[in-house]
Coordinates of C-alpha atoms in Angstrom, one line a residue:
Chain A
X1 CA 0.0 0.0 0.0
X2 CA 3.0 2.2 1.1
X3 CA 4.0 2.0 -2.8
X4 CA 0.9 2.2 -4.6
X5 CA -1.0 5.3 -2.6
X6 CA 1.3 7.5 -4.3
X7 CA 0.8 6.5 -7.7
X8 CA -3.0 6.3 -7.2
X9 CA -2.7 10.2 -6.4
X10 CA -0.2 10.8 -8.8
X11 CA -3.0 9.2 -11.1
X12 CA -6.0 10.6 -9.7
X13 CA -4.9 14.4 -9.8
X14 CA -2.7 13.6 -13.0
X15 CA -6.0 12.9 -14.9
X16 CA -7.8 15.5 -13.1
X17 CA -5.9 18.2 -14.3
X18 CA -5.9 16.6 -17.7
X19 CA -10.1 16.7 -17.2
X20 CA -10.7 19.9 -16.2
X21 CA -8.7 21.8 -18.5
X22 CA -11.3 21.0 -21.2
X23 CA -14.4 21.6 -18.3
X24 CA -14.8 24.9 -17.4
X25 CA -17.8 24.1 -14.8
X26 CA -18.3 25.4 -11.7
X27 CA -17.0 22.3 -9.4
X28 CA -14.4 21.5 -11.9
X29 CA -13.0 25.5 -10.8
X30 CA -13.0 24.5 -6.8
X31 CA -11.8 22.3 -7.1
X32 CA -8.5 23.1 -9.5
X33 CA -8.1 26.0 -7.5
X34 CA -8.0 23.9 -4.4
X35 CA -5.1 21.6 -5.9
X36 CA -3.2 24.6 -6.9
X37 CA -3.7 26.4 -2.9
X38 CA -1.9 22.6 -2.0
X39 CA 0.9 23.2 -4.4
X40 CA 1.6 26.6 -3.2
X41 CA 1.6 25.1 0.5
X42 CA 3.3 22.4 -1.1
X43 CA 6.1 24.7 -2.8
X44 CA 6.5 26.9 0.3
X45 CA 7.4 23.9 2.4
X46 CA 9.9 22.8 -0.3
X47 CA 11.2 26.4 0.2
X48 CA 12.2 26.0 3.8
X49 CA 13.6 22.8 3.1
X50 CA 15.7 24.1 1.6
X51 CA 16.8 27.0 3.2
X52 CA 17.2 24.2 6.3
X53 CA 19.4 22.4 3.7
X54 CA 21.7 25.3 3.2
X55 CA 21.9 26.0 6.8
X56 CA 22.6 22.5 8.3
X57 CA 25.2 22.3 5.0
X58 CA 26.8 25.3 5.6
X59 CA 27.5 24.8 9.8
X60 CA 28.7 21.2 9.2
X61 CA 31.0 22.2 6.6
X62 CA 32.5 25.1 9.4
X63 CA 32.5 23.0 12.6
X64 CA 34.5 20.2 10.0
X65 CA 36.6 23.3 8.7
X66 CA 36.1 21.2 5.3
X67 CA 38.2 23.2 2.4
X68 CA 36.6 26.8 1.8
X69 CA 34.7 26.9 4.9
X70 CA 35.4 30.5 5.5
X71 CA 32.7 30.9 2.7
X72 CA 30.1 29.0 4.2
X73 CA 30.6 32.4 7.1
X74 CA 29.8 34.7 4.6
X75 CA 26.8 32.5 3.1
X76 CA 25.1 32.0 6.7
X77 CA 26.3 35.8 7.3
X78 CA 24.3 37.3 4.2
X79 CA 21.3 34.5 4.8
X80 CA 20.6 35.7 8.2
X81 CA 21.5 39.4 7.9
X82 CA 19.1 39.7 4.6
X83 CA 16.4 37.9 6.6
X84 CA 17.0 40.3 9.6
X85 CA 17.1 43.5 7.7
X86 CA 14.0 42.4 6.0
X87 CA 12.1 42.1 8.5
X88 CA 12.9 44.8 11.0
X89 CA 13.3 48.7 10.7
X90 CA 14.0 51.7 13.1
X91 CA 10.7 53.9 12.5
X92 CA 10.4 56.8 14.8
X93 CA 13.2 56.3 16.5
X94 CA 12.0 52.6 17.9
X95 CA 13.4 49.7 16.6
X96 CA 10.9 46.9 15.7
X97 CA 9.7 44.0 13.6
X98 CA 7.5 44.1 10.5
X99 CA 7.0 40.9 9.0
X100 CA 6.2 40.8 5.6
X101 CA 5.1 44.2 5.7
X102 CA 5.7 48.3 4.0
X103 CA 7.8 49.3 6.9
X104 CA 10.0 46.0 7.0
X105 CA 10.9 46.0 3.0
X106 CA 12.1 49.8 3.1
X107 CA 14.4 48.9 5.4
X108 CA 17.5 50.8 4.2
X109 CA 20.0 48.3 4.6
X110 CA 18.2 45.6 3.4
X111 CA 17.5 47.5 0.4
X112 CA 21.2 49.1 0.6
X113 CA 22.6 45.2 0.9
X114 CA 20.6 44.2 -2.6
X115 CA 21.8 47.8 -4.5
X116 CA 25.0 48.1 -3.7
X117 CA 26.1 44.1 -3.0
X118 CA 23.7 41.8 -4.7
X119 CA 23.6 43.6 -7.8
X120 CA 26.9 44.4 -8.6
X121 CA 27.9 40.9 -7.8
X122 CA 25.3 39.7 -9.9
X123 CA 26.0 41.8 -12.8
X124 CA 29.8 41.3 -12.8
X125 CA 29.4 37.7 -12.7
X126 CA 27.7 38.3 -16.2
X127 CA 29.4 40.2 -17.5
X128 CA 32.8 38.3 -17.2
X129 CA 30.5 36.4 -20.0
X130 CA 31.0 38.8 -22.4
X131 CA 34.9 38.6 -22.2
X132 CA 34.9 34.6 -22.3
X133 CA 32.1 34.7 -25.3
X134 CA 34.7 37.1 -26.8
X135 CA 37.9 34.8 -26.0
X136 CA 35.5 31.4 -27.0
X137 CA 34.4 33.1 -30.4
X138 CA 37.8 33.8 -31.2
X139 CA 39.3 30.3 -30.7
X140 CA 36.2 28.2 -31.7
X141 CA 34.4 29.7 -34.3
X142 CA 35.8 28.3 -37.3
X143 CA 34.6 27.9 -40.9
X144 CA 36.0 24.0 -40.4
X145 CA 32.6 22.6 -42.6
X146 CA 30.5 23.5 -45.0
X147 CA 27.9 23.4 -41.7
X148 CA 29.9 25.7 -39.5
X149 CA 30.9 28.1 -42.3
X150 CA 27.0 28.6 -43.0
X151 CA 26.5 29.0 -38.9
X152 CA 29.4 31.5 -38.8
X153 CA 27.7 33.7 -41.9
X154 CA 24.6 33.6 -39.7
X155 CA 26.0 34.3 -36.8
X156 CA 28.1 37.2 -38.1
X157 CA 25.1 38.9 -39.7
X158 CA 22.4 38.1 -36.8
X159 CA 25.3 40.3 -35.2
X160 CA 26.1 42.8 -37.8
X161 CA 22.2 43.9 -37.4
X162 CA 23.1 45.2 -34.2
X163 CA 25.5 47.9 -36.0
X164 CA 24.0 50.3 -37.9
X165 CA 27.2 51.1 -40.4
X166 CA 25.9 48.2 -42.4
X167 CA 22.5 49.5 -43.1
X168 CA 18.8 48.4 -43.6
X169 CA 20.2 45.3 -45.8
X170 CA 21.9 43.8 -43.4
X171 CA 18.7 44.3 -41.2
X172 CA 16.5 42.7 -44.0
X173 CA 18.9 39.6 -44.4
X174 CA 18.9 39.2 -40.0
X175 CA 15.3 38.8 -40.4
X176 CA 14.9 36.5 -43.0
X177 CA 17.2 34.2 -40.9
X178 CA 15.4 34.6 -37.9
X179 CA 11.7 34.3 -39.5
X180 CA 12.9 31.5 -42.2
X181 CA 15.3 29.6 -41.2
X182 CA 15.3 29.9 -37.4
X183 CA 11.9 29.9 -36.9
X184 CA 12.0 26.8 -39.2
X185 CA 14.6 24.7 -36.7
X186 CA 12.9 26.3 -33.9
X187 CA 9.6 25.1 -34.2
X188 CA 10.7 21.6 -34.9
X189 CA 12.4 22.0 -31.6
X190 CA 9.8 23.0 -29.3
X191 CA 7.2 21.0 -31.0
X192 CA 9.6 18.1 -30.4
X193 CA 10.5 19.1 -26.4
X194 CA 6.0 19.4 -26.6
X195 CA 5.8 16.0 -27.6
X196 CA 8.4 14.5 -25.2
X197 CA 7.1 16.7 -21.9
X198 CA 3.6 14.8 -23.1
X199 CA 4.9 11.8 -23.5
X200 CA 6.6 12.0 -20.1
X201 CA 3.6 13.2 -18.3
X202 CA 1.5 10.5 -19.5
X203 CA 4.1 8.0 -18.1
X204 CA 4.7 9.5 -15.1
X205 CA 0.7 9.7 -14.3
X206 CA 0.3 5.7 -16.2
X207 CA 3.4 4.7 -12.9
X208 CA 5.1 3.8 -15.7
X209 CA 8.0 6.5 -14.9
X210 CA 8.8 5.9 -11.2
X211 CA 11.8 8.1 -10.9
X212 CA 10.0 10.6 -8.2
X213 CA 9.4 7.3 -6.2
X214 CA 13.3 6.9 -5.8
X215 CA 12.6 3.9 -8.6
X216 CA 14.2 3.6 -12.0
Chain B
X1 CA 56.8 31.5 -36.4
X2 CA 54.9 34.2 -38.7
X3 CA 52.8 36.4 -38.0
X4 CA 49.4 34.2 -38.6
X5 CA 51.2 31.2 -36.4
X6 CA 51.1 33.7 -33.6
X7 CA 47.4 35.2 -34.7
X8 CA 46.3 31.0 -33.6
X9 CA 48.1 30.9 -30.6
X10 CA 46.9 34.5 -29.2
X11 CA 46.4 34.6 -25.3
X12 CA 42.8 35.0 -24.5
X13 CA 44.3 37.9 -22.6
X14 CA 45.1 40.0 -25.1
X15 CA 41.7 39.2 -26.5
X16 CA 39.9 40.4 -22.7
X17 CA 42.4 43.4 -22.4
X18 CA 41.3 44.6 -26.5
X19 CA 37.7 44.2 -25.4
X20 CA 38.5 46.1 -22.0
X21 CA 39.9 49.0 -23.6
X22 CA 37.2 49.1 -26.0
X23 CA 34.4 49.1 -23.6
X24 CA 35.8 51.8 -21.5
X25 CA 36.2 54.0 -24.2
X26 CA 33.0 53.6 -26.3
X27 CA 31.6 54.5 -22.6
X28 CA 33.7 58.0 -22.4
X29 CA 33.6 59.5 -25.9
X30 CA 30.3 60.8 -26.8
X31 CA 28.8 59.8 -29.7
X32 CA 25.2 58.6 -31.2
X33 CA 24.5 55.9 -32.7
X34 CA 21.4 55.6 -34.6
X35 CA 18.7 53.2 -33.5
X36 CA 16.4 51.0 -36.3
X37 CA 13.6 50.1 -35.1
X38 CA 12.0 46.7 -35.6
X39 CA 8.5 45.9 -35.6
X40 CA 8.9 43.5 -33.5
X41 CA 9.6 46.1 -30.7
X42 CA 7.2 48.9 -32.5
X43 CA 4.3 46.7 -31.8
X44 CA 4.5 46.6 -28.3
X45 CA 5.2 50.6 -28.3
X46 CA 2.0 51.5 -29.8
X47 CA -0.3 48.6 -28.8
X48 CA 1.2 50.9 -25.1
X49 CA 0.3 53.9 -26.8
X50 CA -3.0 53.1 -27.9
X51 CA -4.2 51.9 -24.8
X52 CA -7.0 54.8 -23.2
X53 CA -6.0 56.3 -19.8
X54 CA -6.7 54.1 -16.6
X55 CA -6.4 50.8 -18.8
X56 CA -4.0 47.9 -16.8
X57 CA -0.9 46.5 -17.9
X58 CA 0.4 43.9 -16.0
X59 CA 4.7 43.9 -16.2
X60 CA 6.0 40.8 -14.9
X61 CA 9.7 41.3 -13.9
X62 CA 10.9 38.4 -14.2
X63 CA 14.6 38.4 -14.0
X64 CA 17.7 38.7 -11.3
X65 CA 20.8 41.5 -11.4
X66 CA 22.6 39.3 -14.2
X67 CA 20.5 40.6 -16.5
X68 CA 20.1 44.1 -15.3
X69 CA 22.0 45.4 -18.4
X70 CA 19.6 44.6 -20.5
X71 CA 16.0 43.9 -19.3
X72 CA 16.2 46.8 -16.4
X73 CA 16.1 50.0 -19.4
X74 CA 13.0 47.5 -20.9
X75 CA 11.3 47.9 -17.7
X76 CA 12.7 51.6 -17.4
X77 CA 10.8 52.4 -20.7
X78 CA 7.9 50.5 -20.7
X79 CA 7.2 51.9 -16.7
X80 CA 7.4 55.3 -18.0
X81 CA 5.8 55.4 -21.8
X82 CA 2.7 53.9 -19.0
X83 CA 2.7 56.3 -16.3
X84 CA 2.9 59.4 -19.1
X85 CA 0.0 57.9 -20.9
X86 CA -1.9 57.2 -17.5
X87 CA -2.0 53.7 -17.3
X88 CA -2.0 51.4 -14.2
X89 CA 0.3 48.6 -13.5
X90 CA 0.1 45.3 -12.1
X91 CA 3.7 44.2 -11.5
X92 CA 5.1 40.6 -10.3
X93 CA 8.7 39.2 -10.1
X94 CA 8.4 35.5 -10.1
X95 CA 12.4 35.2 -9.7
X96 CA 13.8 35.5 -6.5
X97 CA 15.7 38.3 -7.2
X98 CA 12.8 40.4 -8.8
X99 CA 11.5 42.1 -6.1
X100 CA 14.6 43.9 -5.7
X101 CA 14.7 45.0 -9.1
X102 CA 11.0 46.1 -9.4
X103 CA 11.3 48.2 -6.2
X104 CA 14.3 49.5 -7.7
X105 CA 12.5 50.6 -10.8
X106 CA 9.6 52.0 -9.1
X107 CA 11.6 54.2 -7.2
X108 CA 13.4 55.8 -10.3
X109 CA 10.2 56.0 -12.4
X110 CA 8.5 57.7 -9.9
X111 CA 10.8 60.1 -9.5
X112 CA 11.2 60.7 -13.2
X113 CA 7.6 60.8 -13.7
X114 CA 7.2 63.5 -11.3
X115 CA 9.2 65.7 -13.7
X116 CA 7.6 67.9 -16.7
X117 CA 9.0 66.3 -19.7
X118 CA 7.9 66.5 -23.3
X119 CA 8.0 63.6 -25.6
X120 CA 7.6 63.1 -29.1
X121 CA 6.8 66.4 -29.4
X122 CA 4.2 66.1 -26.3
X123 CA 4.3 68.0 -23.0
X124 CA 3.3 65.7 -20.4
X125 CA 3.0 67.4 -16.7
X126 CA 4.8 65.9 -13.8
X127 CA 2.2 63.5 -11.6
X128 CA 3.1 61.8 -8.3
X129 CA 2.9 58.1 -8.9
X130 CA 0.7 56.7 -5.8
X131 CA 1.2 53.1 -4.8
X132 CA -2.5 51.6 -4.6
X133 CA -3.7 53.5 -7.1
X134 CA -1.2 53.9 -10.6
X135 CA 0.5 50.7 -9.5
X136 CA 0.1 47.6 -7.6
X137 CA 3.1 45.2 -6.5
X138 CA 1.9 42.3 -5.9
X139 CA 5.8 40.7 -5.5
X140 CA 7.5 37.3 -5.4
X141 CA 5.8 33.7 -4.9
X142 CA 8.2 30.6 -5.3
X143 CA 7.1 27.9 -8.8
X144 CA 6.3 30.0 -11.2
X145 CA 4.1 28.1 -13.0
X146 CA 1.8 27.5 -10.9
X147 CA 1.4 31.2 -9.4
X148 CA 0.7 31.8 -13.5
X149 CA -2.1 29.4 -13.7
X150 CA -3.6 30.3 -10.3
X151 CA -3.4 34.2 -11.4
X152 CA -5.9 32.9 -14.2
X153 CA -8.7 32.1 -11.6
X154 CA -7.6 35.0 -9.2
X155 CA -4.6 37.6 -8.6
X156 CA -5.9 36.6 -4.6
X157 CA -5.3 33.2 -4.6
X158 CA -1.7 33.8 -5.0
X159 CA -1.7 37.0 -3.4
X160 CA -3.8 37.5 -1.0
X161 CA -1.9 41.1 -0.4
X162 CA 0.8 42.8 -2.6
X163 CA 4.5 43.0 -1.8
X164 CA 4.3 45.5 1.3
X165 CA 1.3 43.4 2.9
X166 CA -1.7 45.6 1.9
X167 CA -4.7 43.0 1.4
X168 CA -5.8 43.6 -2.5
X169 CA -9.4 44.0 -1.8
X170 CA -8.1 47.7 0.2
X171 CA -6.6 48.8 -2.5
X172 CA -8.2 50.9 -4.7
X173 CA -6.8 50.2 -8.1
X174 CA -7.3 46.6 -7.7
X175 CA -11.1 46.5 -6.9
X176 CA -12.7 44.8 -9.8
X177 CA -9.6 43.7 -11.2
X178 CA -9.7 40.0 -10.6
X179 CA -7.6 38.0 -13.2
X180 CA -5.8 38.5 -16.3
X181 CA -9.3 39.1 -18.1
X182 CA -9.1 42.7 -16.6
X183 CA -6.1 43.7 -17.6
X184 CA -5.3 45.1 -21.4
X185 CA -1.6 43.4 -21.8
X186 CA 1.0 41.8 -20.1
X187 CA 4.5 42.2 -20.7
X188 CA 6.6 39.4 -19.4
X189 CA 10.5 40.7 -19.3
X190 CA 12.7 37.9 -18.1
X191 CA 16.5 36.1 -18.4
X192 CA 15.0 32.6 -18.2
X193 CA 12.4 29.8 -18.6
X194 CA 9.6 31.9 -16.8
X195 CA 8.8 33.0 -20.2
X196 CA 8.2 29.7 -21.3
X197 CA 5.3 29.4 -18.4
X198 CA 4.0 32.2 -19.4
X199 CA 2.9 31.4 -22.6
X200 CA 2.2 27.6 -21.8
X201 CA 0.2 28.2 -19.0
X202 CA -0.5 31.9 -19.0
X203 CA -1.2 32.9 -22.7
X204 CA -1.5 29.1 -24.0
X205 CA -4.6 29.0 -21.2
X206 CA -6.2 32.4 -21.1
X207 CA -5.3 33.9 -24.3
X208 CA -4.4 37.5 -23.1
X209 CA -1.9 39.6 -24.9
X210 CA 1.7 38.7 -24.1
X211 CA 4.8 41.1 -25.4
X212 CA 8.0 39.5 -24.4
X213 CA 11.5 41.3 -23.1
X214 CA 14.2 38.9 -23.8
X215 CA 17.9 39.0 -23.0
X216 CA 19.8 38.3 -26.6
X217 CA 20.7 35.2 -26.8
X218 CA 16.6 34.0 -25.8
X219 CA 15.5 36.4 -28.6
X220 CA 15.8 33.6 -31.7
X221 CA 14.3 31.3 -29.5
X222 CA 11.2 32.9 -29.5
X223 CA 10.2 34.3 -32.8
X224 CA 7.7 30.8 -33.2
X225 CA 5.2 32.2 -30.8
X226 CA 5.7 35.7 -32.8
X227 CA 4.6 34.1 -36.1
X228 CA 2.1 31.9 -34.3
X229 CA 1.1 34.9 -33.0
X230 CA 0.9 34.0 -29.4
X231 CA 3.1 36.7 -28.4
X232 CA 2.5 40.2 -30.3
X233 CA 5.9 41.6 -29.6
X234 CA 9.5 40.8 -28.5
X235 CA 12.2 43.0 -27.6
X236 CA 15.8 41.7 -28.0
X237 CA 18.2 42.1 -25.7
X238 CA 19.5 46.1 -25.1
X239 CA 19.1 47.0 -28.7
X240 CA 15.3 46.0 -28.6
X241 CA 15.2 48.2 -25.1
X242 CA 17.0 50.9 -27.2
X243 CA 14.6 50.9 -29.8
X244 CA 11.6 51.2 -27.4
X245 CA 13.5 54.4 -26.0
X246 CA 13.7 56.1 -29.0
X247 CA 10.2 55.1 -29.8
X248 CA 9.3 56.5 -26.7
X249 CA 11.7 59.5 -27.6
X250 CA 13.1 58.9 -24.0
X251 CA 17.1 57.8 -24.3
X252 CA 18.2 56.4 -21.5
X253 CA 19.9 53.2 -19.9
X254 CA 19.5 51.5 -23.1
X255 CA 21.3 54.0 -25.6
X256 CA 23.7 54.9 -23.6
X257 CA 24.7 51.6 -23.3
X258 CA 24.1 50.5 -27.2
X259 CA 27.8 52.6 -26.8
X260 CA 29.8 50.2 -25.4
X261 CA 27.7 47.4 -27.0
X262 CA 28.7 48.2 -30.9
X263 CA 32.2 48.7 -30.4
X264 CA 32.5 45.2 -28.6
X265 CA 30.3 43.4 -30.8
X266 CA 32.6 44.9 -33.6
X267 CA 35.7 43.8 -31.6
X268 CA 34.6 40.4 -31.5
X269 CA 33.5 40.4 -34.8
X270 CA 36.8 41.2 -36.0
X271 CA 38.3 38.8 -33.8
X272 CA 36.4 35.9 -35.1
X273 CA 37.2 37.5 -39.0
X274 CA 40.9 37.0 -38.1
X275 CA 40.9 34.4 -36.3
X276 CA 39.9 32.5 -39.7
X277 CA 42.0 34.1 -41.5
X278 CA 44.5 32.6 -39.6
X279 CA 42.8 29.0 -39.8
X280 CA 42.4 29.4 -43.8
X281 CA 46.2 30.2 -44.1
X282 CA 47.8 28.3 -41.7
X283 CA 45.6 25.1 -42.5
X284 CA 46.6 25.9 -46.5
X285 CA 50.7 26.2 -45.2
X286 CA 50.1 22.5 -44.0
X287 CA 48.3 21.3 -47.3
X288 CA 51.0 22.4 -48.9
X289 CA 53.6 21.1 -46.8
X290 CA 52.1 17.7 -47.1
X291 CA 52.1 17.7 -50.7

């Protein structure tokens, strides 16, 4: 019983949600929307799982002193004082707690700590992108094949539409490519990655894909 | 060793200090570049500008710092082409790092809204933007997907108050407004899959007019549900953001960056150009030495 409960749920709301996307009736509605308030619950419950996870990582990693554990400081450091700025706030002289509320989110240094920390790091991260991209291009992207010479023209001129010294022509041929052929290769794609998500679903709900059991 | 033999063995580093120097400077030396504008992003301007005063448009900012280059002047333009023509805005940031970068945008473009400005030849007055009743935040809920198909039924069930903890059924602009029926548009900007949900289980579901704001390398991938016509605009990367600026005859963020962008894009275009030069001769040197 302890194996096949879950896939009789897995079936029952599996075909359930298959059902009532083609029945718009009332019932049908309340029931949908009360599977979807169970997946938020659901979801949120993953959430502090996983912040748990990251926590309990994090301090056995330190007390260990496992290699880079001086990071796991920082991580713990940023976790907790993000979550602490968030939630409290000096208004009117007084220190106190807002959770989840106006007063808590305006919080100068938790919004301080996301402008001038969070961001930059984020956006440097990216942008060291740019200079591999740059570095890759130039030792990768040769005209070896007949193939790769045809994706290096395309590439060059999806590119070149970006600089206006070339002029409307350029623009013209970038858009044929990306309306003929790319929306051409594109389409077989996602129809093809629609077909296989189907096909998985269908097993999944059928218990003939048992991977979330743990089961190959 | 000649000159091409060295040209194939080039340290990356020279390759990262060319495109160093050549960012820095397109940033200092002044100069304008100008902007074509695709119809692609022209659609989403004027389906915008053709929407009557107090109409909704839901932007969902969907993307994290990473991306800020390119999606934040998007959001920058869009925000303020809405608040000029009085619209109301629903926002949501389904990535964890959204919140942040709507509240950041909020608080610029309600500052710059609250300047006389004249656009496209238009005067339009200064207006303080009032949370509640031009905008509503409802912020961040974890999986995506199925925050997007609850939405559908009800902006409540998801969000039973906005970002700062006001209940939606006290605020004012958001009496009435129940799902995605009642708003005109939605503009989904985002540097990841979230897009994908959105059509599937947004648009796919309850057909309401998406516009996309891609980063550049997602923009190919989505010109399928442009022809389909699921989506009825995409901007690409910062030159689609650009070319909503100067639509919206409002340079900012965008084309002041497209100045760093053409000269590096040119760089690496010139790498990869000599880089096979070097391949074509130096793979010709050993044909001939073979024979």
């Amino acid at each position: 019983m302890r194996r096949q409960l879950p896939f009789i749920l897995v079936f029952l709301a599996g075909f359930f949600m298959i059902f009532q996307y083609f029945v718009p009736h009332e019932r049908s509605e309340f029931v949908y929307e009360f599977l979807l308030d169970w997946l938020t619950i659901i979801g949120g419950f993953a959430m502090a799982l996983g912040i748990w996870s990251l926590i309990r990582v994090s301090t056995d990693k330190i007390r260990r002193k496992r290699e880079n554990w001086g990071y796991s400081i920082i991580t713990l450091a940023g976790l907790f004082s993000m979550m602490f700025f968030g939630i409290t706030n000096w208004e009117d002289g007084s220190f106190g707690f807002y959770i989840y509320t106006a007063e808590g989110l305006s919080n100068s240094m938790f919004r301080h700590f996301f402008d001038y920390i969070l961001i930059p790091i984020q956006a440097t991260m990216f942008s060291l992108l740019a200079f591999f991209i740059a570095s890759a291009a130039y030792r990768a992207f040769r005209a070896r094949s007949v193939v790769a010479s045809l994706l290096l023209l395309a590439a060059l001129i999806v590119m070149m539409r970006f600089n206006p010294m070339f002029g409307a022509w350029i623009e013209t041929v970038a858009n044929w490519l990306m309306n003929v052929p790319n929306l051409a290769a594109q389409r077989a794609i996602v129809i093809g990655i629609g077909l296989g998500i189907v096909a998985t679903a269908l097993k999944i709900i059928l218990g003939i894909e048992r991977g979330y059991m743990g089961q190959g | 060793m000649n000159f091409f033999d060295r040209l194939m063995r080039l340290d990356r580093r020279w390759v990262f200090l060319f495109l160093t120097v050549v960012c820095v400077a397109g940033y200092y030396v002044d100069y304008s570049i100008p902007i074509r504008v695709t119809k692609e992003t022209r659609s989403i301007y004027d389906f915008i500008d053709s929407l009557p005063p107090g109409d909704i448009v839901f932007v969902a900012i969907d993307y994290d710092p990473s991306n800020q280059a390119e999606l934040h002047p998007m959001t920058y333009a869009i925000m303020e082409h809405a608040f000029r023509k009085n619209l109301r805005i629903i926002f949501t940031a389904l990535s964890q790092n959204g919140p942040g970068m709507a509240d950041q945008a909020i608080r610029d473009i309600t500052d710059s809204v609250a300047l006389d400005r004249t656009y496209n030849g238009i005067e339009y007055k200064g207006r303080q933007i009032v949370n509640g009743v031009d905008y509503t935040f409802l912020g961040y809920k974890p999986y995506f997907s199925i925050i997007i198909l609850s939405m559908g039924q009800n902006f409540r069930i998801s969000f039973p108050t906005d970002y700062y903890g006001t209940p939606l059924d006290s605020i004012p602009m958001m009496r009435g407004v129940l799902n995605y029926d009642n708003v005109a548009c939605l503009i989904d900007l985002s540097g990841g899959n979230i897009t994908d949900a959105w059509i599937s289980y947004g648009q796919g579901r309850y057909n309401f007019p998406l516009a996309l704001g891609l980063t550049g390398v997602m923009t190919a991938q989505y010109y399928p549900y442009l022809n389909s016509g699921q989506v009825f605009g995409i901007m690409g990367g910062m030159l689609g953001a650009a070319q909503y600026e100067r639509l919206a005859d409002n340079p900012g963020l965008a084309i002041d960056g497209m100045r760093v962008q053409l000269p590096a894009h040119i760089v690496i275009l010139l790498f990869i150009i000599i880089g096979n030069i070097g391949y074509f001769v130096t793979r010709r040197k050993v044909q001939l030495e073979g024979r």
